[in-house]
Coordinates of C-alpha atoms in Angstrom, one line a residue:
X1 CA 0.0 0.0 0.0
X2 CA 1.4 3.4 -1.0
X3 CA 2.5 5.7 1.8
X4 CA 1.7 9.4 2.1
X5 CA 4.4 11.8 3.3
X6 CA 3.6 15.1 4.9
X7 CA 6.4 17.7 5.0
X8 CA 5.7 20.0 7.9
X9 CA 7.5 23.3 8.0
X10 CA 7.1 27.1 8.2
X11 CA 8.8 27.4 4.7
X12 CA 10.3 30.7 5.7
X13 CA 10.9 30.7 2.7
X14 CA 10.6 27.6 0.6
X15 CA 14.2 26.7 -0.4
X16 CA 15.5 24.8 -3.4
X17 CA 17.0 22.4 -0.8
X18 CA 13.5 21.7 0.6
X19 CA 12.4 20.6 -2.9
X20 CA 15.5 18.6 -3.7
X21 CA 15.4 16.8 -0.3
X22 CA 11.7 16.1 -0.7
X23 CA 12.3 14.5 -4.2
X24 CA 15.0 12.3 -2.7
X25 CA 12.7 11.2 0.1
X26 CA 9.8 10.6 -2.4
X27 CA 12.0 8.4 -4.5
X28 CA 13.4 6.5 -1.5
X29 CA 9.9 5.8 0.0
X30 CA 8.1 5.5 -3.4
X31 CA 5.5 7.9 -2.1
X32 CA 4.2 11.5 -2.8
X33 CA 5.3 14.3 -0.5
X34 CA 2.7 16.8 0.5
X35 CA 4.0 20.2 1.6
X36 CA 2.1 21.4 4.7
X37 CA 2.6 25.0 5.9
X38 CA 2.6 25.2 9.7
X39 CA 4.3 27.4 12.3
X40 CA 3.7 25.0 15.2
X41 CA 7.2 23.6 15.1
X42 CA 8.9 27.0 15.0
X43 CA 10.5 28.4 18.1
X44 CA 10.8 32.0 16.8
X45 CA 8.6 34.2 14.7
X46 CA 9.0 33.6 10.9
X47 CA 10.3 36.6 8.9
X48 CA 7.4 36.4 6.4
X49 CA 3.7 36.4 7.4
X50 CA 1.6 33.2 6.9
X51 CA -0.1 34.9 3.9
X52 CA 3.2 35.8 2.3
X53 CA 4.4 32.2 2.7
X54 CA 1.2 30.9 1.3
X55 CA 1.7 33.1 -1.7
X56 CA 5.2 31.8 -2.2
X57 CA 4.1 28.1 -2.0
X58 CA 1.2 28.8 -4.4
X59 CA 3.6 30.5 -6.8
X60 CA 5.9 27.5 -6.8
X61 CA 3.3 24.8 -7.0
X62 CA 1.4 26.8 -9.6
X63 CA 4.2 26.2 -12.2
X64 CA 3.8 23.8 -15.0
X65 CA 6.0 20.7 -15.2
X66 CA 6.6 20.0 -11.5
X67 CA 7.2 16.4 -10.5
X68 CA 3.8 14.7 -9.7
X69 CA 5.2 13.4 -6.4
X70 CA 5.4 16.9 -5.0
X71 CA 2.1 18.3 -3.9
X72 CA 0.8 21.2 -1.9
X73 CA -1.6 20.3 0.9
X74 CA -4.5 22.5 1.8
X75 CA -3.3 25.1 4.3
X76 CA -3.6 24.4 8.0
X77 CA -5.4 26.7 10.3
X78 CA -3.3 29.5 11.7
X79 CA -2.2 28.7 15.2
X80 CA -3.4 25.1 14.9
X81 CA -1.7 22.9 17.6
X82 CA 0.7 20.2 16.3
X83 CA -1.3 17.3 17.8
X84 CA -4.5 18.5 16.1
X85 CA -2.7 18.9 12.8
X86 CA -1.1 15.5 12.9
X87 CA -4.4 13.8 13.8
X88 CA -6.1 15.7 10.9
X89 CA -3.4 14.6 8.4
X90 CA -3.7 11.0 9.6
X91 CA -7.5 10.9 9.2
X92 CA -7.3 12.5 5.7
X93 CA -5.2 9.5 4.6
X94 CA -6.6 6.8 6.9
X95 CA -6.4 4.2 4.1
X96 CA -2.6 4.8 3.6
X97 CA 0.4 4.5 5.9
X98 CA 1.4 8.1 6.9
X99 CA 4.9 9.4 7.4
X100 CA 5.9 12.9 8.6
X101 CA 8.9 14.7 7.1
X102 CA 10.5 17.6 9.0
X103 CA 13.8 19.3 9.0
X104 CA 16.4 17.9 11.3
X105 CA 16.2 20.7 13.8
X106 CA 12.4 19.9 14.3
X107 CA 12.7 16.1 14.7
X108 CA 12.9 16.3 18.5
X109 CA 9.9 18.7 18.8
X110 CA 7.7 16.4 16.6
X111 CA 8.7 13.3 18.5
X112 CA 7.8 14.9 21.8
X113 CA 4.5 16.1 20.4
X114 CA 3.6 12.6 19.2
X115 CA 4.4 10.7 22.4
X116 CA 0.7 10.6 23.3
X117 CA -0.6 9.9 19.8
X118 CA 0.3 6.2 19.3
X119 CA 3.6 7.4 17.8
X120 CA 6.0 5.1 16.1
X121 CA 9.6 6.4 15.5
X122 CA 9.5 5.1 12.0
X123 CA 6.8 7.5 11.1
X124 CA 9.2 10.5 11.3
X125 CA 11.7 11.3 8.5
X126 CA 14.3 13.9 9.1
X127 CA 15.7 16.2 6.3
X128 CA 19.1 17.8 6.7
X129 CA 19.0 21.5 6.1
X130 CA 21.4 22.9 3.5
X131 CA 20.4 26.5 4.0
X132 CA 23.0 29.1 4.9
X133 CA 22.7 31.9 7.5
X134 CA 22.7 34.4 4.6
X135 CA 19.8 33.6 2.4
X136 CA 20.6 34.3 -1.3
X137 CA 18.4 34.3 -4.4
X138 CA 20.0 31.2 -5.8
X139 CA 18.8 29.3 -2.7
X140 CA 15.1 29.9 -3.4
X141 CA 13.1 28.8 -6.5
X142 CA 13.0 31.5 -9.2
X143 CA 9.1 31.5 -9.1
X144 CA 9.4 33.2 -5.7
X145 CA 11.6 36.0 -6.7
X146 CA 8.8 38.4 -7.9
X147 CA 7.0 38.0 -4.5
X148 CA 10.2 38.6 -2.6
X149 CA 10.9 41.7 -4.7
X150 CA 7.4 43.1 -4.3
X151 CA 7.1 42.4 -0.6
X152 CA 10.8 43.4 0.1
X153 CA 11.3 40.1 1.9
X154 CA 14.6 38.5 3.1
X155 CA 17.6 39.6 1.1
X156 CA 15.5 42.2 -0.8
X157 CA 14.6 43.9 2.5
X158 CA 18.1 43.8 3.6
X159 CA 19.4 45.3 0.4
X160 CA 16.8 48.0 0.6
X161 CA 18.0 48.9 4.1
X162 CA 21.7 49.0 2.9
X163 CA 21.0 51.1 -0.2
X164 CA 18.8 53.6 1.7
X165 CA 17.1 54.5 -1.6
X166 CA 13.9 53.2 -3.2
X167 CA 15.2 54.3 -6.6
X168 CA 18.4 52.3 -6.3
X169 CA 16.5 49.3 -5.1
X170 CA 14.2 49.4 -8.1
X171 CA 17.3 49.8 -10.4
X172 CA 19.0 46.8 -8.7
X173 CA 15.9 44.6 -9.1
X174 CA 15.4 45.7 -12.8
X175 CA 19.1 45.0 -13.6
X176 CA 18.9 41.6 -11.8
X177 CA 15.9 40.5 -13.9
X178 CA 17.5 41.7 -17.1
X179 CA 20.7 39.9 -16.3
X180 CA 18.8 36.7 -15.6
X181 CA 16.8 37.0 -18.9
X182 CA 20.0 37.7 -20.9
X183 CA 21.8 34.7 -19.3
X184 CA 18.9 32.4 -19.8
X185 CA 18.2 33.4 -23.4
X186 CA 21.9 32.9 -24.2
X187 CA 22.0 29.4 -22.7
X188 CA 24.4 30.2 -19.8
X189 CA 24.6 27.6 -17.1
X190 CA 23.2 28.8 -13.7
X191 CA 21.5 32.0 -14.9
X192 CA 20.6 32.6 -11.2
X193 CA 24.2 33.7 -10.8
X194 CA 23.5 36.6 -13.2
X195 CA 20.5 37.5 -11.2
X196 CA 22.6 37.6 -8.0
X197 CA 25.3 39.7 -9.6
X198 CA 22.8 42.1 -11.0
X199 CA 20.8 42.4 -7.7
X200 CA 23.9 43.2 -5.6
X201 CA 25.9 45.2 -8.2
X202 CA 25.3 48.6 -6.6
X203 CA 25.2 47.5 -2.9
X204 CA 28.3 49.6 -2.2
X205 CA 26.7 52.9 -3.4
X206 CA 25.3 53.9 0.1
X207 CA 28.7 54.3 1.7
X208 CA 30.2 57.6 2.8
X209 CA 33.5 58.7 1.4
X210 CA 35.5 57.9 4.5
X211 CA 34.1 54.4 4.7
X212 CA 34.7 53.9 1.0
X213 CA 38.3 55.0 1.1
X214 CA 38.9 52.8 4.2
X215 CA 37.7 49.7 2.4
X216 CA 39.6 50.6 -0.8
X217 CA 42.9 51.1 1.0
X218 CA 42.5 47.9 3.0
X219 CA 41.0 45.5 0.4
X220 CA 41.8 47.0 -3.0
X221 CA 44.9 49.2 -2.6
X222 CA 45.9 48.9 -6.4
X223 CA 42.6 50.8 -7.1
X224 CA 42.5 53.2 -4.2
X225 CA 43.8 56.1 -6.4
X226 CA 40.8 55.7 -8.8
X227 CA 38.1 58.4 -9.1
X228 CA 35.5 58.0 -6.4
X229 CA 32.7 57.2 -8.8
X230 CA 34.4 53.8 -9.4
X231 CA 34.7 52.9 -5.8
X232 CA 31.2 51.4 -5.4
X233 CA 32.0 48.5 -7.7
X234 CA 34.8 47.4 -5.4
X235 CA 33.0 48.1 -2.2
X236 CA 29.9 46.4 -3.7
X237 CA 31.9 43.1 -4.2
X238 CA 33.2 43.4 -0.7
X239 CA 29.7 43.9 0.8
X240 CA 28.1 41.2 -1.4
X241 CA 30.4 38.7 0.2
X242 CA 30.3 40.2 3.8
X243 CA 26.5 40.9 4.0
X244 CA 25.0 38.3 1.6
X245 CA 27.5 35.4 1.8
X246 CA 28.4 35.5 -1.9
X247 CA 31.5 33.4 -2.4
X248 CA 31.4 32.7 -6.1
X249 CA 34.3 34.6 -7.6
X250 CA 32.6 34.8 -11.0
X251 CA 29.8 36.8 -9.4
X252 CA 32.1 38.9 -7.3
X253 CA 34.3 39.8 -10.3
X254 CA 31.2 40.8 -12.3
X255 CA 30.3 43.2 -9.5
X256 CA 33.9 44.4 -9.1
X257 CA 34.2 45.7 -12.7
X258 CA 30.6 46.4 -13.7
X259 CA 31.1 50.2 -13.8
X260 CA 34.5 50.6 -15.4
X261 CA 34.7 47.4 -17.3
X262 CA 38.1 45.8 -18.0
X263 CA 39.9 43.9 -20.6
X264 CA 39.1 40.2 -21.1
X265 CA 35.8 40.2 -19.2
X266 CA 33.9 37.0 -18.3
X267 CA 30.5 36.2 -19.9
X268 CA 28.9 37.1 -16.6
X269 CA 30.9 40.3 -16.4
X270 CA 29.8 41.4 -19.9
X271 CA 26.1 40.7 -19.0
X272 CA 26.2 42.7 -15.8
X273 CA 28.1 45.6 -17.5
X274 CA 25.5 45.7 -20.3
X275 CA 22.4 45.3 -18.1
X276 CA 23.4 48.1 -15.8
X277 CA 23.9 50.5 -18.8
X278 CA 20.7 49.5 -20.6
X279 CA 18.4 49.1 -17.6
X280 CA 14.9 49.9 -19.0
X281 CA 14.3 52.2 -16.0
X282 CA 16.9 54.6 -17.3
X283 CA 15.7 57.7 -19.1
X284 CA 16.5 56.7 -22.7
X285 CA 15.2 54.0 -25.1
X286 CA 17.5 51.0 -24.8
X287 CA 15.1 48.5 -26.3
X288 CA 17.3 47.8 -29.4
X289 CA 20.4 47.1 -27.3
X290 CA 18.3 44.9 -24.9
X291 CA 17.0 42.9 -27.8
X292 CA 20.6 42.4 -29.2
X293 CA 21.8 41.3 -25.8
X294 CA 19.0 38.8 -25.4
X295 CA 19.9 37.4 -28.9
X296 CA 23.7 37.4 -28.4
X297 CA 25.2 38.8 -25.3
X298 CA 28.6 39.2 -26.9
X299 CA 27.4 41.4 -29.7
X300 CA 25.1 43.2 -27.3
X301 CA 28.1 43.9 -25.0
X302 CA 30.1 45.4 -27.9
X303 CA 27.2 47.6 -28.9
X304 CA 26.7 48.8 -25.3
X305 CA 30.4 49.4 -24.9
X306 CA 30.5 51.4 -28.2
X307 CA 27.5 53.5 -27.3
X308 CA 29.0 54.2 -23.9
X309 CA 32.2 55.5 -25.4
X310 CA 30.2 57.6 -27.9
X311 CA 28.2 59.1 -25.0
X312 CA 31.3 59.9 -22.9
X313 CA 33.1 61.4 -25.9
X314 CA 30.0 63.5 -26.9
X315 CA 29.7 64.8 -23.3
X316 CA 33.3 65.7 -23.2
X317 CA 34.1 63.4 -20.4
X318 CA 37.7 62.2 -20.0
X319 CA 38.3 58.4 -19.5
X320 CA 39.8 58.9 -16.0
X321 CA 40.9 55.3 -15.1
X322 CA 43.1 52.7 -16.8
X323 CA 40.4 49.9 -16.5
X324 CA 37.9 51.7 -18.8
X325 CA 40.7 52.7 -21.2
X326 CA 41.9 49.1 -21.4
X327 CA 38.4 47.9 -21.9
X328 CA 37.7 50.3 -24.8
X329 CA 41.0 49.5 -26.4
X330 CA 40.7 45.7 -25.9
X331 CA 37.2 45.4 -27.4
X332 CA 36.8 48.4 -29.6
X333 CA 40.3 49.4 -30.6
X334 CA 41.6 52.9 -30.9

């Protein structure tokens, strides 16, 4: 007889590791996994409201093409005691053996709660948590990103508090989504990396001059003599790692040179450089360059770079740092 597995968690938020772990359990037990939203196992208040977490689960399970073994269970009543919830779930599937899946940190709480309910230890399955202390976009399903952006949840709320500017946050979100679309349309592996680089590319822009110079002198001394407008790309890479746990050097490098450019840029670096310059929220029509980048990010990057040089020349601006000069010479020639 087929078992039924109920995954009990606050899903604050739903993580990719939750989905991946549930798929492994479903395959091992040859049984479907029902995701059940509940706060009754949590010791501290979740960061998102029950309604917001319901919206995230509905966004994920509303996608087409999900494995049939993963299912969303009708939401439990807010504040429902664990014992009541467990009995309800058992009665719903009284003709099937029932198993309960929880994250490892909640196994003890569930066992204690089931002591008086004819509990058998074999009924509880524990899932190791792969989540980091610093939640990042790549750790949650892409279907959740729009909700997190709109509601300013988790890393989006933290970024907003660091940027101290609604305009900069909207620019960062817009660039992140454009980076993701360019990377995805061009077939790059892990396009979520492009989203992360775009989202955090300007995180260093809120710093005062004294703090900027202190970071530059300590962490990036070769570039400490650069003009101040270029500092935010370096301090941004520093803060992306420090505040958001970004360790991927490809992402950090894309942030580190997104404003000046440099010679021999990585695919991700070219995408972030381009998306920042042609963000549709800027006050000019960049639709043709966006379309070119979506079709071929390499050609799009060259077009963006060319237009940037034309703009600087037309405005009479001097190229005031060797990185930008090297970038122009390397890709565009004299």
